[in-house]
Amino acid sequence: MWKLKVADGGNNPYIYRTNLFGGRQTWEFDPDYGTPEERAEVEAARENFWKNRYQVKFSSDLLWRMQVYIEPLMPQRSDDPGNYRREGGRDNVCVRGRKWIHDRGGATFSASWGKTWISILGFFDWSRCNPMPPEFWLFPSFLPLNPGKLWSYILVVFLPMSYLYGKRFVGPITPLILKLREELFLQPFNEINWKKARHLCAKACAGLSGLKRKGTRMFAREANMKQCGCG
């Protein structure tokens, strides 16, 4: 199995960092790493990918996801800047991040794009996202509203999002996703008023410094430029 090493420069004298390798993550192969059951699960995933390699071209990073999930992520040294712990992260960053989300109303107060991402992940309801119908991309150019008039950055984001919205695509509901459903909302997941959640948005997500929105036009007056965007 591959073993994740965090903030570790190894014994290579040619690798040097002034921050004790903070942020460096590498994988090292160890044939005896993990329990027999875990190694068997990895081998089964590898064999499944091999059998379906002509039907599904991408690996889905199953080995990576499986091993990140079981990896304890404990530091090799007490002063290691990679002092990540499963229960809270370095400097308790996971707990502080969750508190930041809860203080702003929970995940139901995500902005429009945030709601799209968490719908894809499986801890939001697609039916309560603002519509992004893929048919919009079939509008002819002579109509007042058509994709060709969108700002380029908006266009390249909404094109794939519209496809996923049309498919109502949801990724695998893993134990991690079920745990996130418990942690990121202020109320039980099955009791959320999804109809009301559609129009909720935290103030931290709604503001754009220095920009004034009007309809579907976004004006940046300080830069004296006018761009097509989403109002």
JSON list of N, CA, C and O in Angstrom, two decimals, residues 21-80:
[
{"chain": "A", "resi": 21, "resn": "PHE", "atom": "N", "xyz": [9.30, 21.71, 6.14]},
{"chain": "A", "resi": 21, "resn": "PHE", "atom": "CA", "xyz": [8.52, 20.96, 5.14]},
{"chain": "A", "resi": 21, "resn": "PHE", "atom": "C", "xyz": [7.01, 21.11, 5.35]},
{"chain": "A", "resi": 21, "resn": "PHE", "atom": "O", "xyz": [6.24, 20.21, 5.02]},
{"chain": "A", "resi": 22, "resn": "GLY", "atom": "N", "xyz": [6.60, 22.22, 5.92]},
{"chain": "A", "resi": 22, "resn": "GLY", "atom": "CA", "xyz": [5.17, 22.45, 6.07]},
{"chain": "A", "resi": 22, "resn": "GLY", "atom": "C", "xyz": [4.47, 22.47, 4.73]},
{"chain": "A", "resi": 22, "resn": "GLY", "atom": "O", "xyz": [4.89, 23.14, 3.80]},
{"chain": "A", "resi": 23, "resn": "GLY", "atom": "N", "xyz": [3.37, 21.73, 4.61]},
{"chain": "A", "resi": 23, "resn": "GLY", "atom": "CA", "xyz": [2.60, 21.66, 3.37]},
{"chain": "A", "resi": 23, "resn": "GLY", "atom": "C", "xyz": [3.07, 20.59, 2.41]},
{"chain": "A", "resi": 23, "resn": "GLY", "atom": "O", "xyz": [2.41, 20.32, 1.41]},
{"chain": "A", "resi": 24, "resn": "ARG", "atom": "N", "xyz": [4.22, 19.95, 2.69]},
{"chain": "A", "resi": 24, "resn": "ARG", "atom": "CA", "xyz": [4.72, 18.90, 1.79]},
{"chain": "A", "resi": 24, "resn": "ARG", "atom": "C", "xyz": [4.05, 17.57, 2.12]},
{"chain": "A", "resi": 24, "resn": "ARG", "atom": "O", "xyz": [4.05, 17.12, 3.26]},
{"chain": "A", "resi": 25, "resn": "GLN", "atom": "N", "xyz": [3.46, 16.96, 1.12]},
{"chain": "A", "resi": 25, "resn": "GLN", "atom": "CA", "xyz": [2.80, 15.67, 1.29]},
{"chain": "A", "resi": 25, "resn": "GLN", "atom": "C", "xyz": [3.28, 14.73, 0.18]},
{"chain": "A", "resi": 25, "resn": "GLN", "atom": "O", "xyz": [3.19, 15.06, -1.00]},
{"chain": "A", "resi": 26, "resn": "THR", "atom": "N", "xyz": [3.79, 13.58, 0.55]},
{"chain": "A", "resi": 26, "resn": "THR", "atom": "CA", "xyz": [4.28, 12.61, -0.42]},
{"chain": "A", "resi": 26, "resn": "THR", "atom": "C", "xyz": [3.75, 11.23, -0.05]},
{"chain": "A", "resi": 26, "resn": "THR", "atom": "O", "xyz": [3.36, 10.97, 1.08]},
{"chain": "A", "resi": 27, "resn": "TRP", "atom": "N", "xyz": [3.74, 10.37, -1.07]},
{"chain": "A", "resi": 27, "resn": "TRP", "atom": "CA", "xyz": [3.29, 8.99, -0.86]},
{"chain": "A", "resi": 27, "resn": "TRP", "atom": "C", "xyz": [4.50, 8.06, -1.01]},
{"chain": "A", "resi": 27, "resn": "TRP", "atom": "O", "xyz": [5.30, 8.20, -1.93]},
{"chain": "A", "resi": 28, "resn": "GLU", "atom": "N", "xyz": [4.58, 7.10, -0.09]},
{"chain": "A", "resi": 28, "resn": "GLU", "atom": "CA", "xyz": [5.69, 6.14, -0.09]},
{"chain": "A", "resi": 28, "resn": "GLU", "atom": "C", "xyz": [5.11, 4.73, -0.08]},
{"chain": "A", "resi": 28, "resn": "GLU", "atom": "O", "xyz": [4.26, 4.40, 0.74]},
{"chain": "A", "resi": 29, "resn": "PHE", "atom": "N", "xyz": [5.59, 3.91, -1.02]},
{"chain": "A", "resi": 29, "resn": "PHE", "atom": "CA", "xyz": [5.04, 2.55, -1.12]},
{"chain": "A", "resi": 29, "resn": "PHE", "atom": "C", "xyz": [5.63, 1.65, -0.05]},
{"chain": "A", "resi": 29, "resn": "PHE", "atom": "O", "xyz": [6.85, 1.58, 0.14]},
{"chain": "A", "resi": 30, "resn": "ASP", "atom": "N", "xyz": [4.76, 0.96, 0.67]},
{"chain": "A", "resi": 30, "resn": "ASP", "atom": "CA", "xyz": [5.16, 0.00, 1.70]},
{"chain": "A", "resi": 30, "resn": "ASP", "atom": "C", "xyz": [4.28, -1.24, 1.53]},
{"chain": "A", "resi": 30, "resn": "ASP", "atom": "O", "xyz": [3.08, -1.19, 1.82]},
{"chain": "A", "resi": 31, "resn": "PRO", "atom": "N", "xyz": [4.83, -2.35, 1.05]},
{"chain": "A", "resi": 31, "resn": "PRO", "atom": "CA", "xyz": [4.00, -3.54, 0.77]},
{"chain": "A", "resi": 31, "resn": "PRO", "atom": "C", "xyz": [3.36, -4.13, 2.03]},
{"chain": "A", "resi": 31, "resn": "PRO", "atom": "O", "xyz": [2.37, -4.86, 1.92]},
{"chain": "A", "resi": 32, "resn": "ASP", "atom": "N", "xyz": [3.88, -3.81, 3.21]},
{"chain": "A", "resi": 32, "resn": "ASP", "atom": "CA", "xyz": [3.34, -4.37, 4.45]},
{"chain": "A", "resi": 32, "resn": "ASP", "atom": "C", "xyz": [2.49, -3.37, 5.23]},
{"chain": "A", "resi": 32, "resn": "ASP", "atom": "O", "xyz": [2.09, -3.66, 6.36]},
{"chain": "A", "resi": 33, "resn": "TYR", "atom": "N", "xyz": [2.23, -2.21, 4.64]},
{"chain": "A", "resi": 33, "resn": "TYR", "atom": "CA", "xyz": [1.50, -1.17, 5.37]},
{"chain": "A", "resi": 33, "resn": "TYR", "atom": "C", "xyz": [0.01, -1.51, 5.42]},
{"chain": "A", "resi": 33, "resn": "TYR", "atom": "O", "xyz": [-0.57, -2.01, 4.45]},
{"chain": "A", "resi": 34, "resn": "GLY", "atom": "N", "xyz": [-0.65, -1.22, 6.56]},
{"chain": "A", "resi": 34, "resn": "GLY", "atom": "CA", "xyz": [-2.07, -1.46, 6.70]},
{"chain": "A", "resi": 34, "resn": "GLY", "atom": "C", "xyz": [-2.39, -2.87, 7.18]},
{"chain": "A", "resi": 34, "resn": "GLY", "atom": "O", "xyz": [-1.52, -3.75, 7.25]},
{"chain": "A", "resi": 35, "resn": "THR", "atom": "N", "xyz": [-3.65, -3.08, 7.50]},
{"chain": "A", "resi": 35, "resn": "THR", "atom": "CA", "xyz": [-4.11, -4.39, 7.95]},
{"chain": "A", "resi": 35, "resn": "THR", "atom": "C", "xyz": [-4.35, -5.29, 6.74]},
{"chain": "A", "resi": 35, "resn": "THR", "atom": "O", "xyz": [-4.50, -4.80, 5.60]},
{"chain": "A", "resi": 36, "resn": "PRO", "atom": "N", "xyz": [-4.43, -6.61, 6.94]},
{"chain": "A", "resi": 36, "resn": "PRO", "atom": "CA", "xyz": [-4.75, -7.50, 5.81]},
{"chain": "A", "resi": 36, "resn": "PRO", "atom": "C", "xyz": [-6.07, -7.13, 5.13]},
{"chain": "A", "resi": 36, "resn": "PRO", "atom": "O", "xyz": [-6.19, -7.23, 3.90]},
{"chain": "A", "resi": 37, "resn": "GLU", "atom": "N", "xyz": [-7.05, -6.69, 5.92]},
{"chain": "A", "resi": 37, "resn": "GLU", "atom": "CA", "xyz": [-8.34, -6.33, 5.34]},
{"chain": "A", "resi": 37, "resn": "GLU", "atom": "C", "xyz": [-8.21, -5.08, 4.46]},
{"chain": "A", "resi": 37, "resn": "GLU", "atom": "O", "xyz": [-8.81, -5.00, 3.38]},
{"chain": "A", "resi": 38, "resn": "GLU", "atom": "N", "xyz": [-7.43, -4.11, 4.92]},
{"chain": "A", "resi": 38, "resn": "GLU", "atom": "CA", "xyz": [-7.24, -2.89, 4.14]},
{"chain": "A", "resi": 38, "resn": "GLU", "atom": "C", "xyz": [-6.47, -3.17, 2.85]},
{"chain": "A", "resi": 38, "resn": "GLU", "atom": "O", "xyz": [-6.80, -2.64, 1.79]},
{"chain": "A", "resi": 39, "resn": "ARG", "atom": "N", "xyz": [-5.45, -4.03, 2.94]},
{"chain": "A", "resi": 39, "resn": "ARG", "atom": "CA", "xyz": [-4.71, -4.37, 1.73]},
{"chain": "A", "resi": 39, "resn": "ARG", "atom": "C", "xyz": [-5.58, -5.12, 0.74]},
{"chain": "A", "resi": 39, "resn": "ARG", "atom": "O", "xyz": [-5.46, -4.93, -0.48]},
{"chain": "A", "resi": 40, "resn": "ALA", "atom": "N", "xyz": [-6.48, -5.97, 1.26]},
{"chain": "A", "resi": 40, "resn": "ALA", "atom": "CA", "xyz": [-7.39, -6.69, 0.37]},
{"chain": "A", "resi": 40, "resn": "ALA", "atom": "C", "xyz": [-8.37, -5.74, -0.31]},
{"chain": "A", "resi": 40, "resn": "ALA", "atom": "O", "xyz": [-8.70, -5.90, -1.49]},
{"chain": "A", "resi": 41, "resn": "GLU", "atom": "N", "xyz": [-8.82, -4.70, 0.41]},
{"chain": "A", "resi": 41, "resn": "GLU", "atom": "CA", "xyz": [-9.73, -3.71, -0.17]},
{"chain": "A", "resi": 41, "resn": "GLU", "atom": "C", "xyz": [-9.04, -2.93, -1.27]},
{"chain": "A", "resi": 41, "resn": "GLU", "atom": "O", "xyz": [-9.63, -2.64, -2.32]},
{"chain": "A", "resi": 42, "resn": "VAL", "atom": "N", "xyz": [-7.77, -2.58, -1.03]},
{"chain": "A", "resi": 42, "resn": "VAL", "atom": "CA", "xyz": [-7.00, -1.87, -2.05]},
{"chain": "A", "resi": 42, "resn": "VAL", "atom": "C", "xyz": [-6.81, -2.73, -3.28]},
{"chain": "A", "resi": 42, "resn": "VAL", "atom": "O", "xyz": [-6.96, -2.27, -4.42]},
{"chain": "A", "resi": 43, "resn": "GLU", "atom": "N", "xyz": [-6.51, -3.98, -3.08]},
{"chain": "A", "resi": 43, "resn": "GLU", "atom": "CA", "xyz": [-6.30, -4.89, -4.21]},
{"chain": "A", "resi": 43, "resn": "GLU", "atom": "C", "xyz": [-7.59, -5.08, -5.00]},
{"chain": "A", "resi": 43, "resn": "GLU", "atom": "O", "xyz": [-7.58, -5.16, -6.23]},
{"chain": "A", "resi": 44, "resn": "ALA", "atom": "N", "xyz": [-8.73, -5.14, -4.30]},
{"chain": "A", "resi": 44, "resn": "ALA", "atom": "CA", "xyz": [-10.02, -5.28, -4.98]},
{"chain": "A", "resi": 44, "resn": "ALA", "atom": "C", "xyz": [-10.31, -4.04, -5.82]},
{"chain": "A", "resi": 44, "resn": "ALA", "atom": "O", "xyz": [-10.82, -4.15, -6.95]},
{"chain": "A", "resi": 45, "resn": "ALA", "atom": "N", "xyz": [-10.00, -2.84, -5.31]},
{"chain": "A", "resi": 45, "resn": "ALA", "atom": "CA", "xyz": [-10.21, -1.62, -6.08]},
{"chain": "A", "resi": 45, "resn": "ALA", "atom": "C", "xyz": [-9.31, -1.59, -7.30]},
{"chain": "A", "resi": 45, "resn": "ALA", "atom": "O", "xyz": [-9.72, -1.17, -8.39]},
{"chain": "A", "resi": 46, "resn": "ARG", "atom": "N", "xyz": [-8.08, -2.05, -7.13]},
{"chain": "A", "resi": 46, "resn": "ARG", "atom": "CA", "xyz": [-7.15, -2.06, -8.25]},
{"chain": "A", "resi": 46, "resn": "ARG", "atom": "C", "xyz": [-7.63, -3.03, -9.34]},
{"chain": "A", "resi": 46, "resn": "ARG", "atom": "O", "xyz": [-7.60, -2.73, -10.54]},
{"chain": "A", "resi": 47, "resn": "GLU", "atom": "N", "xyz": [-8.11, -4.18, -8.91]},
{"chain": "A", "resi": 47, "resn": "GLU", "atom": "CA", "xyz": [-8.59, -5.17, -9.88]},
{"chain": "A", "resi": 47, "resn": "GLU", "atom": "C", "xyz": [-9.84, -4.69, -10.59]},
{"chain": "A", "resi": 47, "resn": "GLU", "atom": "O", "xyz": [-10.02, -4.91, -11.79]},
{"chain": "A", "resi": 48, "resn": "ASN", "atom": "N", "xyz": [-10.73, -4.00, -9.85]},
{"chain": "A", "resi": 48, "resn": "ASN", "atom": "CA", "xyz": [-11.94, -3.47, -10.46]},
{"chain": "A", "resi": 48, "resn": "ASN", "atom": "C", "xyz": [-11.61, -2.42, -11.53]},
{"chain": "A", "resi": 48, "resn": "ASN", "atom": "O", "xyz": [-12.23, -2.40, -12.60]},
{"chain": "A", "resi": 49, "resn": "PHE", "atom": "N", "xyz": [-10.63, -1.56, -11.24]},
{"chain": "A", "resi": 49, "resn": "PHE", "atom": "CA", "xyz": [-10.22, -0.58, -12.23]},
{"chain": "A", "resi": 49, "resn": "PHE", "atom": "C", "xyz": [-9.65, -1.26, -13.47]},
{"chain": "A", "resi": 49, "resn": "PHE", "atom": "O", "xyz": [-9.93, -0.87, -14.60]},
{"chain": "A", "resi": 50, "resn": "TRP", "atom": "N", "xyz": [-8.84, -2.31, -13.27]},
{"chain": "A", "resi": 50, "resn": "TRP", "atom": "CA", "xyz": [-8.22, -3.00, -14.40]},
{"chain": "A", "resi": 50, "resn": "TRP", "atom": "C", "xyz": [-9.26, -3.65, -15.29]},
{"chain": "A", "resi": 50, "resn": "TRP", "atom": "O", "xyz": [-9.18, -3.58, -16.52]},
{"chain": "A", "resi": 51, "resn": "LYS", "atom": "N", "xyz": [-10.27, -4.23, -14.70]},
{"chain": "A", "resi": 51, "resn": "LYS", "atom": "CA", "xyz": [-11.32, -4.91, -15.46]},
{"chain": "A", "resi": 51, "resn": "LYS", "atom": "C", "xyz": [-12.17, -3.91, -16.26]},
{"chain": "A", "resi": 51, "resn": "LYS", "atom": "O", "xyz": [-12.71, -4.26, -17.31]},
{"chain": "A", "resi": 52, "resn": "ASN", "atom": "N", "xyz": [-12.31, -2.70, -15.74]},
{"chain": "A", "resi": 52, "resn": "ASN", "atom": "CA", "xyz": [-13.19, -1.71, -16.38]},
{"chain": "A", "resi": 52, "resn": "ASN", "atom": "C", "xyz": [-12.43, -0.57, -17.03]},
{"chain": "A", "resi": 52, "resn": "ASN", "atom": "O", "xyz": [-13.00, 0.49, -17.30]},
{"chain": "A", "resi": 53, "resn": "ARG", "atom": "N", "xyz": [-11.14, -0.79, -17.30]},
{"chain": "A", "resi": 53, "resn": "ARG", "atom": "CA", "xyz": [-10.30, 0.31, -17.78]},
{"chain": "A", "resi": 53, "resn": "ARG", "atom": "C", "xyz": [-10.71, 0.82, -19.15]},
{"chain": "A", "resi": 53, "resn": "ARG", "atom": "O", "xyz": [-10.42, 1.96, -19.51]},
{"chain": "A", "resi": 54, "resn": "TYR", "atom": "N", "xyz": [-11.40, -0.01, -19.95]},
{"chain": "A", "resi": 54, "resn": "TYR", "atom": "CA", "xyz": [-11.82, 0.44, -21.28]},
{"chain": "A", "resi": 54, "resn": "TYR", "atom": "C", "xyz": [-13.20, 1.10, -21.25]},
{"chain": "A", "resi": 54, "resn": "TYR", "atom": "O", "xyz": [-13.56, 1.81, -22.18]},
{"chain": "A", "resi": 55, "resn": "GLN", "atom": "N", "xyz": [-13.97, 0.86, -20.19]},
{"chain": "A", "resi": 55, "resn": "GLN", "atom": "CA", "xyz": [-15.28, 1.49, -20.05]},
{"chain": "A", "resi": 55, "resn": "GLN", "atom": "C", "xyz": [-15.19, 2.78, -19.25]},
{"chain": "A", "resi": 55, "resn": "GLN", "atom": "O", "xyz": [-15.85, 3.77, -19.56]},
{"chain": "A", "resi": 56, "resn": "VAL", "atom": "N", "xyz": [-14.38, 2.79, -18.21]},
{"chain": "A", "resi": 56, "resn": "VAL", "atom": "CA", "xyz": [-14.19, 3.97, -17.37]},
{"chain": "A", "resi": 56, "resn": "VAL", "atom": "C", "xyz": [-12.71, 4.33, -17.41]},
{"chain": "A", "resi": 56, "resn": "VAL", "atom": "O", "xyz": [-11.88, 3.63, -16.85]},
{"chain": "A", "resi": 57, "resn": "LYS", "atom": "N", "xyz": [-12.39, 5.42, -18.09]},
{"chain": "A", "resi": 57, "resn": "LYS", "atom": "CA", "xyz": [-10.99, 5.77, -18.31]},
{"chain": "A", "resi": 57, "resn": "LYS", "atom": "C", "xyz": [-10.31, 6.32, -17.06]},
{"chain": "A", "resi": 57, "resn": "LYS", "atom": "O", "xyz": [-9.11, 6.19, -16.90]},
{"chain": "A", "resi": 58, "resn": "PHE", "atom": "N", "xyz": [-11.09, 6.95, -16.18]},
{"chain": "A", "resi": 58, "resn": "PHE", "atom": "CA", "xyz": [-10.48, 7.61, -15.04]},
{"chain": "A", "resi": 58, "resn": "PHE", "atom": "C", "xyz": [-10.52, 6.70, -13.82]},
{"chain": "A", "resi": 58, "resn": "PHE", "atom": "O", "xyz": [-11.45, 5.92, -13.62]},
{"chain": "A", "resi": 59, "resn": "SER", "atom": "N", "xyz": [-9.52, 6.83, -12.97]},
{"chain": "A", "resi": 59, "resn": "SER", "atom": "CA", "xyz": [-9.40, 5.95, -11.81]},
{"chain": "A", "resi": 59, "resn": "SER", "atom": "C", "xyz": [-10.29, 6.37, -10.66]},
{"chain": "A", "resi": 59, "resn": "SER", "atom": "O", "xyz": [-10.46, 5.62, -9.71]},
{"chain": "A", "resi": 60, "resn": "SER", "atom": "N", "xyz": [-10.83, 7.58, -10.67]},
{"chain": "A", "resi": 60, "resn": "SER", "atom": "CA", "xyz": [-11.63, 8.15, -9.58]},
{"chain": "A", "resi": 60, "resn": "SER", "atom": "C", "xyz": [-10.83, 8.33, -8.31]},
{"chain": "A", "resi": 60, "resn": "SER", "atom": "O", "xyz": [-11.39, 8.64, -7.26]},
{"chain": "A", "resi": 61, "resn": "ASP", "atom": "N", "xyz": [-9.52, 8.11, -8.39]},
{"chain": "A", "resi": 61, "resn": "ASP", "atom": "CA", "xyz": [-8.65, 8.27, -7.21]},
{"chain": "A", "resi": 61, "resn": "ASP", "atom": "C", "xyz": [-9.13, 7.44, -6.04]},
{"chain": "A", "resi": 61, "resn": "ASP", "atom": "O", "xyz": [-9.03, 7.85, -4.88]},
{"chain": "A", "resi": 62, "resn": "LEU", "atom": "N", "xyz": [-9.65, 6.25, -6.31]},
{"chain": "A", "resi": 62, "resn": "LEU", "atom": "CA", "xyz": [-10.18, 5.42, -5.23]},
{"chain": "A", "resi": 62, "resn": "LEU", "atom": "C", "xyz": [-9.12, 5.04, -4.21]},
{"chain": "A", "resi": 62, "resn": "LEU", "atom": "O", "xyz": [-9.36, 5.10, -3.00]},
{"chain": "A", "resi": 63, "resn": "LEU", "atom": "N", "xyz": [-7.93, 4.66, -4.69]},
{"chain": "A", "resi": 63, "resn": "LEU", "atom": "CA", "xyz": [-6.87, 4.29, -3.75]},
{"chain": "A", "resi": 63, "resn": "LEU", "atom": "C", "xyz": [-6.50, 5.47, -2.87]},
{"chain": "A", "resi": 63, "resn": "LEU", "atom": "O", "xyz": [-6.30, 5.33, -1.66]},
{"chain": "A", "resi": 64, "resn": "TRP", "atom": "N", "xyz": [-6.40, 6.63, -3.49]},
{"chain": "A", "resi": 64, "resn": "TRP", "atom": "CA", "xyz": [-6.05, 7.83, -2.72]},
{"chain": "A", "resi": 64, "resn": "TRP", "atom": "C", "xyz": [-7.12, 8.12, -1.67]},
{"chain": "A", "resi": 64, "resn": "TRP", "atom": "O", "xyz": [-6.81, 8.39, -0.52]},
{"chain": "A", "resi": 65, "resn": "ARG", "atom": "N", "xyz": [-8.39, 8.07, -2.08]},
{"chain": "A", "resi": 65, "resn": "ARG", "atom": "CA", "xyz": [-9.46, 8.40, -1.15]},
{"chain": "A", "resi": 65, "resn": "ARG", "atom": "C", "xyz": [-9.56, 7.38, -0.02]},
{"chain": "A", "resi": 65, "resn": "ARG", "atom": "O", "xyz": [-9.80, 7.73, 1.14]},
{"chain": "A", "resi": 66, "resn": "MET", "atom": "N", "xyz": [-9.38, 6.10, -0.36]},
{"chain": "A", "resi": 66, "resn": "MET", "atom": "CA", "xyz": [-9.45, 5.07, 0.66]},
{"chain": "A", "resi": 66, "resn": "MET", "atom": "C", "xyz": [-8.34, 5.25, 1.69]},
{"chain": "A", "resi": 66, "resn": "MET", "atom": "O", "xyz": [-8.57, 5.16, 2.90]},
{"chain": "A", "resi": 67, "resn": "GLN", "atom": "N", "xyz": [-7.14, 5.54, 1.24]},
{"chain": "A", "resi": 67, "resn": "GLN", "atom": "CA", "xyz": [-6.03, 5.61, 2.16]},
{"chain": "A", "resi": 67, "resn": "GLN", "atom": "C", "xyz": [-5.99, 6.93, 2.92]},
{"chain": "A", "resi": 67, "resn": "GLN", "atom": "O", "xyz": [-5.54, 6.96, 4.07]},
{"chain": "A", "resi": 68, "resn": "VAL", "atom": "N", "xyz": [-6.47, 8.01, 2.33]},
{"chain": "A", "resi": 68, "resn": "VAL", "atom": "CA", "xyz": [-6.58, 9.25, 3.08]},
{"chain": "A", "resi": 68, "resn": "VAL", "atom": "C", "xyz": [-7.59, 9.08, 4.20]},
{"chain": "A", "resi": 68, "resn": "VAL", "atom": "O", "xyz": [-7.42, 9.60, 5.31]},
{"chain": "A", "resi": 69, "resn": "TYR", "atom": "N", "xyz": [-8.65, 8.32, 3.93]},
{"chain": "A", "resi": 69, "resn": "TYR", "atom": "CA", "xyz": [-9.70, 8.13, 4.93]},
{"chain": "A", "resi": 69, "resn": "TYR", "atom": "C", "xyz": [-9.20, 7.33, 6.13]},
{"chain": "A", "resi": 69, "resn": "TYR", "atom": "O", "xyz": [-9.56, 7.60, 7.28]},
{"chain": "A", "resi": 70, "resn": "ILE", "atom": "N", "xyz": [-8.34, 6.33, 5.88]},
{"chain": "A", "resi": 70, "resn": "ILE", "atom": "CA", "xyz": [-7.88, 5.49, 6.98]},
{"chain": "A", "resi": 70, "resn": "ILE", "atom": "C", "xyz": [-6.58, 5.99, 7.58]},
{"chain": "A", "resi": 70, "resn": "ILE", "atom": "O", "xyz": [-6.20, 5.58, 8.68]},
{"chain": "A", "resi": 71, "resn": "GLU", "atom": "N", "xyz": [-5.88, 6.90, 6.86]},
{"chain": "A", "resi": 71, "resn": "GLU", "atom": "CA", "xyz": [-4.59, 7.39, 7.34]},
{"chain": "A", "resi": 71, "resn": "GLU", "atom": "C", "xyz": [-4.78, 8.25, 8.58]},
{"chain": "A", "resi": 71, "resn": "GLU", "atom": "O", "xyz": [-5.53, 9.23, 8.57]},
{"chain": "A", "resi": 72, "resn": "PRO", "atom": "N", "xyz": [-4.14, 7.95, 9.71]},
{"chain": "A", "resi": 72, "resn": "PRO", "atom": "CA", "xyz": [-4.33, 8.74, 10.93]},
{"chain": "A", "resi": 72, "resn": "PRO", "atom": "C", "xyz": [-3.78, 10.15, 10.84]},
{"chain": "A", "resi": 72, "resn": "PRO", "atom": "O", "xyz": [-4.18, 11.02, 11.59]},
{"chain": "A", "resi": 73, "resn": "LEU", "atom": "N", "xyz": [-2.83, 10.39, 9.91]},
{"chain": "A", "resi": 73, "resn": "LEU", "atom": "CA", "xyz": [-2.27, 11.73, 9.73]},
{"chain": "A", "resi": 73, "resn": "LEU", "atom": "C", "xyz": [-1.64, 12.29, 11.00]},
{"chain": "A", "resi": 73, "resn": "LEU", "atom": "O", "xyz": [-1.73, 13.47, 11.29]},
{"chain": "A", "resi": 74, "resn": "MET", "atom": "N", "xyz": [-0.99, 11.43, 11.77]},
{"chain": "A", "resi": 74, "resn": "MET", "atom": "CA", "xyz": [-0.31, 11.90, 12.97]},
{"chain": "A", "resi": 74, "resn": "MET", "atom": "C", "xyz": [1.09, 12.37, 12.61]},
{"chain": "A", "resi": 74, "resn": "MET", "atom": "O", "xyz": [1.73, 11.82, 11.73]},
{"chain": "A", "resi": 75, "resn": "PRO", "atom": "N", "xyz": [1.60, 13.41, 13.27]},
{"chain": "A", "resi": 75, "resn": "PRO", "atom": "CA", "xyz": [2.91, 13.96, 12.92]},
{"chain": "A", "resi": 75, "resn": "PRO", "atom": "C", "xyz": [4.03, 13.04, 13.35]},
{"chain": "A", "resi": 75, "resn": "PRO", "atom": "O", "xyz": [3.90, 12.25, 14.28]},
{"chain": "A", "resi": 76, "resn": "GLN", "atom": "N", "xyz": [5.19, 13.13, 12.65]},
{"chain": "A", "resi": 76, "resn": "GLN", "atom": "CA", "xyz": [6.36, 12.36, 13.04]},
{"chain": "A", "resi": 76, "resn": "GLN", "atom": "C", "xyz": [7.08, 13.02, 14.20]},
{"chain": "A", "resi": 76, "resn": "GLN", "atom": "O", "xyz": [7.81, 12.38, 14.93]},
{"chain": "A", "resi": 77, "resn": "ARG", "atom": "N", "xyz": [6.90, 14.36, 14.38]},
{"chain": "A", "resi": 77, "resn": "ARG", "atom": "CA", "xyz": [7.56, 15.08, 15.46]},
{"chain": "A", "resi": 77, "resn": "ARG", "atom": "C", "xyz": [6.55, 16.02, 16.10]},
{"chain": "A", "resi": 77, "resn": "ARG", "atom": "O", "xyz": [5.63, 16.51, 15.44]},
{"chain": "A", "resi": 78, "resn": "SER", "atom": "N", "xyz": [6.76, 16.30, 17.38]},
{"chain": "A", "resi": 78, "resn": "SER", "atom": "CA", "xyz": [5.80, 17.17, 18.07]},
{"chain": "A", "resi": 78, "resn": "SER", "atom": "C", "xyz": [5.87, 18.60, 17.55]},
{"chain": "A", "resi": 78, "resn": "SER", "atom": "O", "xyz": [4.89, 19.34, 17.63]},
{"chain": "A", "resi": 79, "resn": "ASP", "atom": "N", "xyz": [7.04, 19.03, 17.03]},
{"chain": "A", "resi": 79, "resn": "ASP", "atom": "CA", "xyz": [7.17, 20.39, 16.51]},
{"chain": "A", "resi": 79, "resn": "ASP", "atom": "C", "xyz": [6.92, 20.46, 15.02]},
{"chain": "A", "resi": 79, "resn": "ASP", "atom": "O", "xyz": [7.19, 21.47, 14.39]},
{"chain": "A", "resi": 80, "resn": "ASP", "atom": "N", "xyz": [6.43, 19.37, 14.45]},
{"chain": "A", "resi": 80, "resn": "ASP", "atom": "CA", "xyz": [6.23, 19.29, 13.01]},
{"chain": "A", "resi": 80, "resn": "ASP", "atom": "C", "xyz": [5.12, 20.23, 12.59]},
{"chain": "A", "resi": 80, "resn": "ASP", "atom": "O", "xyz": [4.03, 20.21, 13.14]}
]
